[in-house]
Amino acid sequence: MMNVLRFVVVAVESGAKALVPAIDGQSLIELVAVFEAQRGYEPSGGYAGIIPAHFNFGDLRLYYEAREERQWPSPHHAWLLGCDCGEVGCWPLTARIAITATEVTWSDFGQEHRPDWDFQGFGPFAFEREQYATAVSSAVEALG
């Protein structure tokens, strides 16, 4: 069964907009916070959506396919969430993004500042490619 992705656009204090992925109707922020807390990771949570106005992600349509020329944090990976302080690199949630002709998969999650944290069992999340592309395009349009 495929997951369904959408992005919630959230206004932040600076007046910019953050993108928060929601998987099957649940915020990725909440999903990962619960996962980390259940494993006793401290601090657990502390994530927020990425704020494209605060960091040059490039073309977000390419970024969310891990195909941007200068892909952050590395090729085939993306920061899906940043820190609740507004700085993506302060506390990023990273995932590997794999694409086939019919689906997009987020897997191999990690927290760069806690390399000993094991995210095995979190995900993977697989999305139908067309639905995924529509969700990303809608988010880009909502940013204005």
mmCIF file of C-alpha atoms in Angstrom:
data_model
loop_
_atom_site.group_PDB
_atom_site.id
_atom_site.type_symbol
_atom_site.label_atom_id
_atom_site.label_comp_id
_atom_site.label_asym_id
_atom_site.label_seq_id
_atom_site.Cartn_x
_atom_site.Cartn_y
_atom_site.Cartn_z
ATOM 1 C CA MET A 1 0.000 0.000 0.000
ATOM 2 C CA MET A 2 1.349 3.402 -0.992
ATOM 3 C CA ASN A 3 1.580 6.328 1.381
ATOM 4 C CA VAL A 4 0.043 9.691 0.524
ATOM 5 C CA LEU A 5 2.146 12.841 0.767
ATOM 6 C CA ARG A 6 1.023 16.397 1.138
ATOM 7 C CA PHE A 7 2.757 19.491 2.443
ATOM 8 C CA VAL A 8 1.349 21.862 4.997
ATOM 9 C CA VAL A 9 2.486 25.447 4.479
ATOM 10 C CA VAL A 10 3.044 27.162 7.823
ATOM 11 C CA ALA A 11 3.740 30.877 8.388
ATOM 12 C CA VAL A 12 6.740 31.499 10.646
ATOM 13 C CA GLU A 13 7.653 34.529 12.767
ATOM 14 C CA SER A 14 9.885 36.060 10.093
ATOM 15 C CA GLY A 15 6.889 36.192 7.752
ATOM 16 C CA ALA A 16 8.364 33.424 5.619
ATOM 17 C CA LYS A 17 6.653 30.091 4.979
ATOM 18 C CA ALA A 18 7.759 26.631 6.083
ATOM 19 C CA LEU A 19 6.967 23.348 4.351
ATOM 20 C CA VAL A 20 5.974 20.480 6.633
ATOM 21 C CA PRO A 21 5.515 17.071 5.017
ATOM 22 C CA ALA A 22 2.449 15.115 6.107
ATOM 23 C CA ILE A 23 2.329 11.381 5.465
ATOM 24 C CA ASP A 24 -1.097 9.783 5.386
ATOM 25 C CA GLY A 25 -2.456 12.853 7.144
ATOM 26 C CA GLN A 26 0.137 12.888 9.958
ATOM 27 C CA SER A 27 2.816 15.550 10.293
ATOM 28 C CA LEU A 28 6.332 14.220 9.781
ATOM 29 C CA ILE A 29 7.327 16.423 12.741
ATOM 30 C CA GLU A 30 4.997 14.468 15.026
ATOM 31 C CA LEU A 31 5.845 11.069 13.526
ATOM 32 C CA VAL A 32 9.587 11.462 14.078
ATOM 33 C CA ALA A 33 9.191 13.045 17.530
ATOM 34 C CA VAL A 34 7.169 10.053 18.710
ATOM 35 C CA PHE A 35 9.683 7.631 17.164
ATOM 36 C CA GLU A 36 12.628 9.352 18.877
ATOM 37 C CA ALA A 37 10.859 9.603 22.241
ATOM 38 C CA GLN A 38 9.944 5.896 22.169
ATOM 39 C CA ARG A 39 13.636 5.108 21.784
ATOM 40 C CA GLY A 40 14.644 7.436 24.604
ATOM 41 C CA TYR A 41 16.592 9.779 22.336
ATOM 42 C CA GLU A 42 17.279 13.145 23.940
ATOM 43 C CA PRO A 43 16.427 15.664 22.869
ATOM 44 C CA SER A 44 13.585 14.087 20.931
ATOM 45 C CA GLY A 45 11.759 16.145 18.357
ATOM 46 C CA GLY A 46 12.705 19.790 18.025
ATOM 47 C CA TYR A 47 11.978 19.768 14.301
ATOM 48 C CA ALA A 48 10.093 22.179 12.078
ATOM 49 C CA GLY A 49 9.432 22.487 8.382
ATOM 50 C CA ILE A 50 12.101 23.687 6.015
ATOM 51 C CA ILE A 51 11.964 27.385 5.152
ATOM 52 C CA PRO A 52 12.936 27.876 1.501
ATOM 53 C CA ALA A 53 13.303 31.655 2.010
ATOM 54 C CA HIS A 54 16.042 31.011 4.613
ATOM 55 C CA PHE A 55 18.165 28.603 2.557
ATOM 56 C CA ASN A 56 18.887 28.167 -1.147
ATOM 57 C CA PHE A 57 17.448 24.715 -1.816
ATOM 58 C CA GLY A 58 17.332 25.473 -5.536
ATOM 59 C CA ASP A 59 14.347 24.246 -7.519
ATOM 60 C CA LEU A 60 12.179 22.514 -4.911
ATOM 61 C CA ARG A 61 10.702 20.214 -7.536
ATOM 62 C CA LEU A 62 14.218 18.868 -8.153
ATOM 63 C CA TYR A 63 15.215 19.087 -4.485
ATOM 64 C CA TYR A 64 12.409 16.758 -3.368
ATOM 65 C CA GLU A 65 13.516 14.296 -6.038
ATOM 66 C CA ALA A 66 17.131 14.600 -4.770
ATOM 67 C CA ARG A 67 18.167 15.763 -8.232
ATOM 68 C CA GLU A 68 19.097 19.404 -7.558
ATOM 69 C CA GLU A 69 22.540 20.329 -8.914
ATOM 70 C CA ARG A 70 23.806 21.151 -5.402
ATOM 71 C CA GLN A 71 21.653 18.693 -3.478
ATOM 72 C CA TRP A 72 21.605 19.191 0.307
ATOM 73 C CA PRO A 73 22.907 17.458 2.329
ATOM 74 C CA SER A 74 24.302 15.091 -0.337
ATOM 75 C CA PRO A 75 23.342 13.390 -3.601
ATOM 76 C CA HIS A 76 20.228 11.187 -3.320
ATOM 77 C CA HIS A 77 19.410 12.657 0.122
ATOM 78 C CA ALA A 78 17.356 15.602 1.350
ATOM 79 C CA TRP A 79 16.711 17.497 4.524
ATOM 80 C CA LEU A 80 12.984 16.898 5.043
ATOM 81 C CA LEU A 81 12.783 18.851 8.294
ATOM 82 C CA GLY A 82 14.931 21.492 9.923
ATOM 83 C CA CYS A 83 15.293 22.819 13.431
ATOM 84 C CA ASP A 84 12.449 24.549 15.215
ATOM 85 C CA CYS A 85 14.775 27.588 15.469
ATOM 86 C CA GLY A 86 14.316 28.080 11.709
ATOM 87 C CA GLU A 87 17.824 27.038 10.634
ATOM 88 C CA VAL A 88 17.683 23.839 8.593
ATOM 89 C CA GLY A 89 21.287 22.800 9.311
ATOM 90 C CA CYS A 90 20.932 23.226 13.066
ATOM 91 C CA TRP A 91 18.838 20.064 13.569
ATOM 92 C CA PRO A 92 17.970 18.417 10.226
ATOM 93 C CA LEU A 93 16.089 15.208 9.585
ATOM 94 C CA THR A 94 17.678 13.581 6.563
ATOM 95 C CA ALA A 95 16.338 10.850 4.304
ATOM 96 C CA ARG A 96 17.448 9.020 1.205
ATOM 97 C CA ILE A 97 15.151 9.642 -1.754
ATOM 98 C CA ALA A 98 14.882 6.927 -4.383
ATOM 99 C CA ILE A 99 12.842 7.312 -7.539
ATOM 100 C CA THR A 100 11.596 4.751 -10.028
ATOM 101 C CA ALA A 101 9.232 5.212 -12.964
ATOM 102 C CA THR A 102 6.238 4.654 -10.668
ATOM 103 C CA GLU A 103 7.221 5.560 -7.100
ATOM 104 C CA VAL A 104 9.280 7.742 -4.785
ATOM 105 C CA THR A 105 10.608 6.284 -1.537
ATOM 106 C CA TRP A 106 11.936 8.015 1.575
ATOM 107 C CA SER A 107 14.206 5.737 3.606
ATOM 108 C CA ASP A 108 17.438 5.617 5.620
ATOM 109 C CA PHE A 109 16.399 8.463 7.906
ATOM 110 C CA GLY A 110 18.989 10.097 10.085
ATOM 111 C CA GLN A 111 19.873 12.984 12.339
ATOM 112 C CA GLU A 112 23.254 14.340 11.225
ATOM 113 C CA HIS A 113 24.148 15.647 14.676
ATOM 114 C CA ARG A 114 23.382 12.295 16.327
ATOM 115 C CA PRO A 115 25.006 9.702 14.026
ATOM 116 C CA ASP A 116 24.614 7.014 16.699
ATOM 117 C CA TRP A 117 20.801 7.304 16.636
ATOM 118 C CA ASP A 118 19.294 4.329 14.825
ATOM 119 C CA PHE A 119 16.251 5.162 12.698
ATOM 120 C CA GLN A 120 15.751 1.609 11.499
ATOM 121 C CA GLY A 121 12.018 0.981 11.737
ATOM 122 C CA PHE A 122 11.116 4.562 10.838
ATOM 123 C CA GLY A 123 9.728 4.273 7.343
ATOM 124 C CA PRO A 124 10.351 3.620 4.600
ATOM 125 C CA PHE A 125 7.565 5.677 3.106
ATOM 126 C CA ALA A 126 6.647 4.946 -0.528
ATOM 127 C CA PHE A 127 4.552 7.310 -2.626
ATOM 128 C CA GLU A 128 3.044 6.934 -6.064
ATOM 129 C CA ARG A 129 5.270 9.125 -8.233
ATOM 130 C CA GLU A 130 2.461 11.122 -9.840
ATOM 131 C CA GLN A 131 0.803 11.856 -6.479
ATOM 132 C CA TYR A 132 4.207 12.845 -5.045
ATOM 133 C CA ALA A 133 4.926 15.232 -7.929
ATOM 134 C CA THR A 134 1.492 16.808 -7.523
ATOM 135 C CA ALA A 135 2.070 17.314 -3.770
ATOM 136 C CA VAL A 136 5.448 18.967 -4.380
ATOM 137 C CA SER A 137 4.067 21.192 -7.149
ATOM 138 C CA SER A 138 1.161 22.258 -4.947
ATOM 139 C CA ALA A 139 3.587 23.148 -2.157
ATOM 140 C CA VAL A 140 5.775 25.203 -4.492
ATOM 141 C CA GLU A 141 2.723 27.061 -5.768
ATOM 142 C CA ALA A 142 1.534 27.733 -2.208
ATOM 143 C CA LEU A 143 4.876 29.356 -1.412
ATOM 144 C CA GLY A 144 4.147 31.926 -4.108
#
